[in-house]
PDB file of C-alpha atoms in Angstrom:
ATOM      1  CA  LYS C   1     111.906  87.998 135.582  1.00 63.00           C
ATOM      2  CA  LYS C   2     109.303  89.986 136.412  1.00 75.00           C
ATOM      3  CA  TYR C   3     106.566  87.629 135.052  1.00 74.00           C
ATOM      4  CA  PRO C   4     108.126  83.848 135.355  1.00 76.00           C
ATOM      5  CA  THR C   5     104.853  82.199 134.301  1.00 79.00           C
ATOM      6  CA  TYR C   6     104.394  84.025 131.085  1.00 76.00           C
ATOM      7  CA  ARG C   7     105.447  82.631 127.861  1.00 73.00           C
ATOM      8  CA  ILE C   8     106.545  84.922 125.100  1.00 76.00           C
ATOM      9  CA  VAL C   9     107.003  84.058 121.444  1.00 73.00           C
ATOM     10  CA  CYS C  10     108.918  86.047 119.056  1.00 75.00           C
ATOM     11  CA  LEU C  11     108.073  85.411 115.069  1.00 71.00           C
ATOM     12  CA  ASP C  12     110.799  87.011 112.812  1.00 73.00           C
ATOM     13  CA  ALA C  13     111.963  85.437 109.300  1.00 73.00           C
ATOM     14  CA  LEU C  14     115.439  87.660 109.857  1.00 70.00           C
ATOM     15  CA  THR C  15     115.413  87.965 106.345  1.00 65.00           C
ATOM     16  CA  TYR C  16     117.112  91.643 106.166  1.00 56.00           C
ATOM     17  CA  ALA C  17     118.694  92.847 108.885  1.00 53.00           C
ATOM     18  CA  GLY C  18     117.431  90.801 111.445  1.00 61.00           C
ATOM     19  CA  ASN C  19     120.105  89.326 113.961  1.00 68.00           C
ATOM     20  CA  LEU C  20     119.760  86.783 116.464  1.00 77.00           C
ATOM     21  CA  SER C  21     122.306  88.287 118.825  1.00 77.00           C
ATOM     22  CA  THR C  22     120.124  91.105 119.903  1.00 74.00           C
ATOM     23  CA  LEU C  23     117.618  88.555 121.446  1.00 78.00           C
ATOM     24  CA  ARG C  24     120.741  86.794 122.855  1.00 81.00           C
ATOM     25  CA  GLU C  25     119.879  87.724 126.462  1.00 83.00           C
ATOM     26  CA  ALA C  26     115.950  87.002 126.160  1.00 81.00           C
ATOM     27  CA  MET C  27     116.815  83.412 124.876  1.00 83.00           C
ATOM     28  CA  LYS C  28     118.381  82.847 127.985  1.00 88.00           C
ATOM     29  CA  TYR C  29     115.061  82.378 129.612  1.00 85.00           C
ATOM     30  CA  SER C  30     113.042  79.167 129.423  1.00 86.00           C
ATOM     31  CA  GLN C  31     109.601  81.306 128.631  1.00 82.00           C
ATOM     32  CA  PHE C  32     111.154  83.257 125.526  1.00 83.00           C
ATOM     33  CA  ARG C  33     110.914  81.428 122.434  1.00 80.00           C
ATOM     34  CA  PHE C  34     112.166  82.751 118.961  1.00 82.00           C
ATOM     35  CA  VAL C  35     110.636  81.232 116.101  1.00 79.00           C
ATOM     36  CA  LYS C  36     112.222  82.026 112.573  1.00 79.00           C
ATOM     37  CA  GLY C  37     109.273  82.008 110.167  1.00 74.00           C
ATOM     38  CA  GLY C  38     107.192  84.084 108.480  1.00 79.00           C
ATOM     39  CA  GLY C  39     103.420  85.569 109.023  1.00 90.00           C
ATOM     40  CA  ARG C  40     102.280  85.139 105.749  1.00 92.00           C
ATOM     41  CA  ASP C  41     101.222  81.688 106.399  1.00 90.00           C
ATOM     42  CA  ALA C  42      97.770  81.621 108.164  1.00 93.00           C
ATOM     43  CA  ASP C  43      98.260  78.067 108.943  1.00 91.00           C
ATOM     44  CA  ALA C  44     101.764  77.964 110.392  1.00 89.00           C
ATOM     45  CA  VAL C  45     100.964  81.180 112.506  1.00 94.00           C
ATOM     46  CA  ASP C  46      97.785  79.383 113.986  1.00 94.00           C
ATOM     47  CA  ASN C  47      99.970  76.231 114.592  1.00 91.00           C
ATOM     48  CA  LEU C  48     102.366  78.066 116.562  1.00 92.00           C
ATOM     49  CA  PHE C  49     100.188  79.925 118.557  1.00 91.00           C
ATOM     50  CA  ALA C  50      98.186  76.602 119.174  1.00 93.00           C
ATOM     51  CA  GLU C  51     101.317  74.763 120.086  1.00 91.00           C
ATOM     52  CA  GLU C  52     102.906  77.409 122.105  1.00 86.00           C
ATOM     53  CA  LYS C  53      99.867  79.166 123.759  1.00 87.00           C
ATOM     54  CA  PRO C  54     101.961  82.056 124.896  1.00 85.00           C
ATOM     55  CA  ASP C  55     100.610  84.818 127.030  1.00 86.00           C
ATOM     56  CA  VAL C  56     102.580  87.575 125.464  1.00 87.00           C
ATOM     57  CA  ALA C  57     103.213  87.788 121.543  1.00 88.00           C
ATOM     58  CA  VAL C  58     105.874  90.440 120.108  1.00 86.00           C
ATOM     59  CA  ILE C  59     105.136  90.749 116.251  1.00 89.00           C
ATOM     60  CA  CYS C  60     108.567  91.583 114.503  1.00 82.00           C
ATOM     61  CA  ALA C  61     107.617  89.883 111.268  1.00 82.00           C
ATOM     62  CA  ALA C  62     107.573  92.001 108.344  1.00 84.00           C
ATOM     63  CA  ARG C  63     108.859  92.037 104.464  1.00 87.00           C
ATOM     64  CA  VAL C  64     111.512  95.257 104.637  1.00 81.00           C
ATOM     65  CA  GLY C  65     113.751  96.888 102.008  1.00 81.00           C
ATOM     66  CA  GLY C  66     115.354  99.586 101.646  1.00 81.00           C
ATOM     67  CA  ILE C  67     114.230 102.949  99.447  1.00 82.00           C
ATOM     68  CA  GLY C  68     114.674 101.018  96.019  1.00 85.00           C
ATOM     69  CA  ALA C  69     113.437  98.115  97.099  1.00 87.00           C
ATOM     70  CA  ASN C  70     110.380  99.531  98.294  1.00 88.00           C
ATOM     71  CA  SER C  71     110.159 102.163  95.315  1.00 89.00           C
ATOM     72  CA  ALA C  72     110.008  99.135  92.680  1.00 93.00           C
ATOM     73  CA  GLY C  73     107.328  96.882  95.089  1.00 94.00           C
ATOM     74  CA  ASN C  74     105.240  98.782  96.849  1.00 96.00           C
ATOM     75  CA  SER C  75     102.812  96.313  96.128  1.00 97.00           C
ATOM     76  CA  THR C  76     104.413  93.484  97.186  1.00 96.00           C
ATOM     77  CA  PHE C  77     105.403  95.160 100.462  1.00 96.00           C
ATOM     78  CA  LEU C  78     101.625  96.274 100.846  1.00 97.00           C
ATOM     79  CA  TYR C  79     100.554  92.625 100.209  1.00 98.00           C
ATOM     80  CA  GLU C  80     102.861  90.750 102.114  1.00 96.00           C
ATOM     81  CA  ASN C  81     103.030  93.118 105.024  1.00 96.00           C
ATOM     82  CA  SER C  82      99.085  93.095 105.362  1.00 97.00           C
ATOM     83  CA  LEU C  83      99.075  89.404 105.494  1.00 97.00           C
ATOM     84  CA  ILE C  84     101.718  89.138 107.707  1.00 95.00           C
ATOM     85  CA  ALA C  85     100.051  91.870 110.162  1.00 96.00           C
ATOM     86  CA  MET C  86      96.217  90.352 109.962  1.00 97.00           C
ATOM     87  CA  ASN C  87      97.470  86.874 110.308  1.00 96.00           C
ATOM     88  CA  THR C  88      99.707  87.572 113.381  1.00 95.00           C
ATOM     89  CA  VAL C  89      97.535  89.674 115.312  1.00 97.00           C
ATOM     90  CA  MET C  90      94.326  87.782 114.704  1.00 97.00           C
ATOM     91  CA  GLU C  91      95.590  84.498 114.884  1.00 96.00           C
ATOM     92  CA  ALA C  92      97.099  85.647 118.559  1.00 95.00           C
ATOM     93  CA  TYR C  93      93.695  86.952 119.495  1.00 97.00           C
ATOM     94  CA  GLU C  94      92.037  83.847 118.206  1.00 97.00           C
ATOM     95  CA  ALA C  95      94.127  81.451 120.713  1.00 95.00           C
ATOM     96  CA  GLY C  96      93.660  83.862 123.639  1.00 96.00           C
ATOM     97  CA  VAL C  97      96.877  85.552 123.533  1.00 93.00           C
ATOM     98  CA  GLY C  98      96.362  88.253 126.415  1.00 93.00           C
ATOM     99  CA  ARG C  99      99.275  90.900 125.915  1.00 94.00           C
ATOM    100  CA  LEU C 100     100.399  91.606 122.178  1.00 95.00           C
ATOM    101  CA  LEU C 101     103.204  94.161 120.999  1.00 95.00           C
ATOM    102  CA  PHE C 102     103.309  94.902 117.068  1.00 96.00           C
ATOM    103  CA  LEU C 103     106.338  96.377 115.797  1.00 93.00           C
ATOM    104  CA  GLY C 104     106.189  98.946 112.843  1.00 91.00           C
ATOM    105  CA  SER C 105     108.197 101.953 111.821  1.00 89.00           C
ATOM    106  CA  THR C 106     107.891 105.609 111.642  1.00 90.00           C
ATOM    107  CA  CYS C 107     107.506 105.484 108.044  1.00 91.00           C
ATOM    108  CA  ILE C 108     103.510 105.208 109.138  1.00 94.00           C
ATOM    109  CA  TYR C 109     103.802 109.064 109.640  1.00 94.00           C
ATOM    110  CA  PRO C 110     103.281 111.559 106.910  1.00 95.00           C
ATOM    111  CA  ARG C 111     106.378 112.518 104.720  1.00 93.00           C
ATOM    112  CA  LEU C 112     106.079 115.971 105.763  1.00 94.00           C
ATOM    113  CA  ALA C 113     105.228 115.370 109.539  1.00 94.00           C
ATOM    114  CA  PRO C 114     107.062 117.850 112.024  1.00 92.00           C
ATOM    115  CA  GLN C 115     110.106 117.008 113.943  1.00 90.00           C
ATOM    116  CA  PRO C 116     109.897 115.305 116.231  1.00 89.00           C
ATOM    117  CA  ILE C 117     107.143 113.350 115.156  1.00 90.00           C
ATOM    118  CA  PRO C 118     104.279 113.493 117.536  1.00 91.00           C
ATOM    119  CA  GLU C 119     101.838 110.679 117.529  1.00 91.00           C
ATOM    120  CA  ASP C 120      98.703 112.304 116.325  1.00 94.00           C
ATOM    121  CA  ALA C 121     100.411 113.142 113.239  1.00 94.00           C
ATOM    122  CA  LEU C 122      98.953 109.670 111.919  1.00 94.00           C
ATOM    123  CA  LEU C 123      97.056 110.012 108.801  1.00 95.00           C
ATOM    124  CA  THR C 124      97.251 113.692 108.918  1.00 96.00           C
ATOM    125  CA  SER C 125      98.724 114.000 105.122  1.00 96.00           C
ATOM    126  CA  PRO C 126     100.058 111.942 102.676  1.00 96.00           C
ATOM    127  CA  LEU C 127     102.941 109.374 103.222  1.00 96.00           C
ATOM    128  CA  GLU C 128     105.900 108.895 101.529  1.00 94.00           C
ATOM    129  CA  LYS C 129     105.625 107.661  98.052  1.00 95.00           C
ATOM    130  CA  THR C 130     108.706 105.392  98.126  1.00 92.00           C
ATOM    131  CA  ASN C 131     107.809 103.291 101.044  1.00 92.00           C
ATOM    132  CA  GLU C 132     103.634 103.835 100.974  1.00 96.00           C
ATOM    133  CA  GLY C 133     102.826 100.335 100.671  1.00 97.00           C
ATOM    134  CA  TYR C 134     104.769  99.042 103.515  1.00 96.00           C
ATOM    135  CA  ALA C 135     103.631 101.913 105.905  1.00 96.00           C
ATOM    136  CA  LEU C 136      99.966 101.267 105.077  1.00 97.00           C
ATOM    137  CA  ALA C 137     100.423  97.547 105.646  1.00 97.00           C
ATOM    138  CA  LYS C 138     102.118  98.707 109.082  1.00 97.00           C
ATOM    139  CA  ILE C 139      99.319 101.582 109.750  1.00 97.00           C
ATOM    140  CA  ALA C 140      96.567  98.653 109.131  1.00 98.00           C
ATOM    141  CA  GLY C 141      98.056  96.395 111.810  1.00 98.00           C
ATOM    142  CA  LEU C 142      98.346  99.273 114.207  1.00 97.00           C
ATOM    143  CA  LYS C 143      94.976  99.821 114.090  1.00 98.00           C
ATOM    144  CA  LEU C 144      93.845  96.556 113.967  1.00 98.00           C
ATOM    145  CA  CYS C 145      95.263  96.242 117.576  1.00 98.00           C
ATOM    146  CA  GLU C 146      93.518  99.377 118.353  1.00 98.00           C
ATOM    147  CA  PHE C 147      90.573  98.078 117.422  1.00 98.00           C
ATOM    148  CA  LEU C 148      90.611  94.751 119.159  1.00 98.00           C
ATOM    149  CA  ARG C 149      92.129  96.764 122.260  1.00 98.00           C
ATOM    150  CA  ARG C 150      88.846  98.959 122.493  1.00 98.00           C
ATOM    151  CA  GLU C 151      86.486  96.434 121.319  1.00 98.00           C
ATOM    152  CA  LYS C 152      87.530  92.833 122.677  1.00 97.00           C
ATOM    153  CA  GLY C 153      89.579  94.609 125.963  1.00 97.00           C
ATOM    154  CA  VAL C 154      92.661  92.738 125.123  1.00 97.00           C
ATOM    155  CA  CYS C 155      96.250  94.365 125.955  1.00 98.00           C
ATOM    156  CA  TYR C 156      97.205  94.907 122.504  1.00 98.00           C
ATOM    157  CA  HIS C 157      99.568  97.804 121.316  1.00 97.00           C
ATOM    158  CA  SER C 158     101.841  99.085 118.664  1.00 96.00           C
ATOM    159  CA  LEU C 159     105.339 100.264 118.819  1.00 94.00           C
ATOM    160  CA  MET C 160     107.062 102.160 115.836  1.00 90.00           C
ATOM    161  CA  PRO C 161     110.613 102.653 116.687  1.00 86.00           C
ATOM    162  CA  THR C 162     113.077 104.689 114.501  1.00 77.00           C
ATOM    163  CA  ASN C 163     115.358 103.284 112.324  1.00 67.00           C
ATOM    164  CA  LEU C 164     118.992 102.430 113.537  1.00 63.00           C
ATOM    165  CA  TYR C 165     122.033 101.369 111.673  1.00 61.00           C
ATOM    166  CA  GLY C 166     124.986  99.712 112.848  1.00 64.00           C
ATOM    167  CA  THR C 167     126.691  96.096 112.784  1.00 64.00           C
ATOM    168  CA  GLY C 168     125.115  93.517 110.680  1.00 62.00           C
ATOM    169  CA  ASP C 169     123.006  96.225 109.065  1.00 65.00           C
ATOM    170  CA  ASN C 170     122.228  96.376 105.073  1.00 66.00           C
ATOM    171  CA  TYR C 171     124.129  98.923 103.509  1.00 67.00           C
ATOM    172  CA  ASP C 172     123.284  97.499 100.130  1.00 70.00           C
ATOM    173  CA  VAL C 173     122.329 100.597  97.373  1.00 66.00           C
ATOM    174  CA  ILE C 174     118.992  98.921  96.332  1.00 67.00           C
ATOM    175  CA  GLY C 175     118.113  97.324  99.487  1.00 65.00           C
ATOM    176  CA  GLY C 176     119.602  99.671 102.193  1.00 65.00           C
ATOM    177  CA  HIS C 177     118.142 102.346 104.132  1.00 59.00           C
ATOM    178  CA  VAL C 178     121.113 104.263 103.988  1.00 56.00           C
ATOM    179  CA  LEU C 179     121.897 106.507 100.872  1.00 51.00           C
TER     180      LEU C 179
END
């Protein structure tokens, strides 16, 4: 309501714990568009930004999994999430998107970071090995936003929310986050 002329595109594949009901309020506004899709395909992301011409992009897309999936597939999580981060952020920049929020996870912080985790703990010691691939890709996305903000003057920021659990979450032994 505060910015009635802004258009917002939210891109997410909803392959893990995604739930459209959490976006119900935002979807009431004509300026908001949810797009189900993956950010690994640079052409698809480019086409989305060219078609929508959004003022704001909220990048929620990621390949996610639980402890078991991450441990067994760090290379896949690193590769796919790096593609998603680079494609979505750079295609947004190239399309002239003025404001961007890149979402990640608190797993980007060191395994033994102090609690509560201070922001400046990033990259101060080793990451948790079970999800290191995912964390490195999210760090790359965070840094890309930081560098574009500093070098190009765009309003690109990152947010690393904590994990929350609830209705509709994935409690699978391999794919879930809860032990």
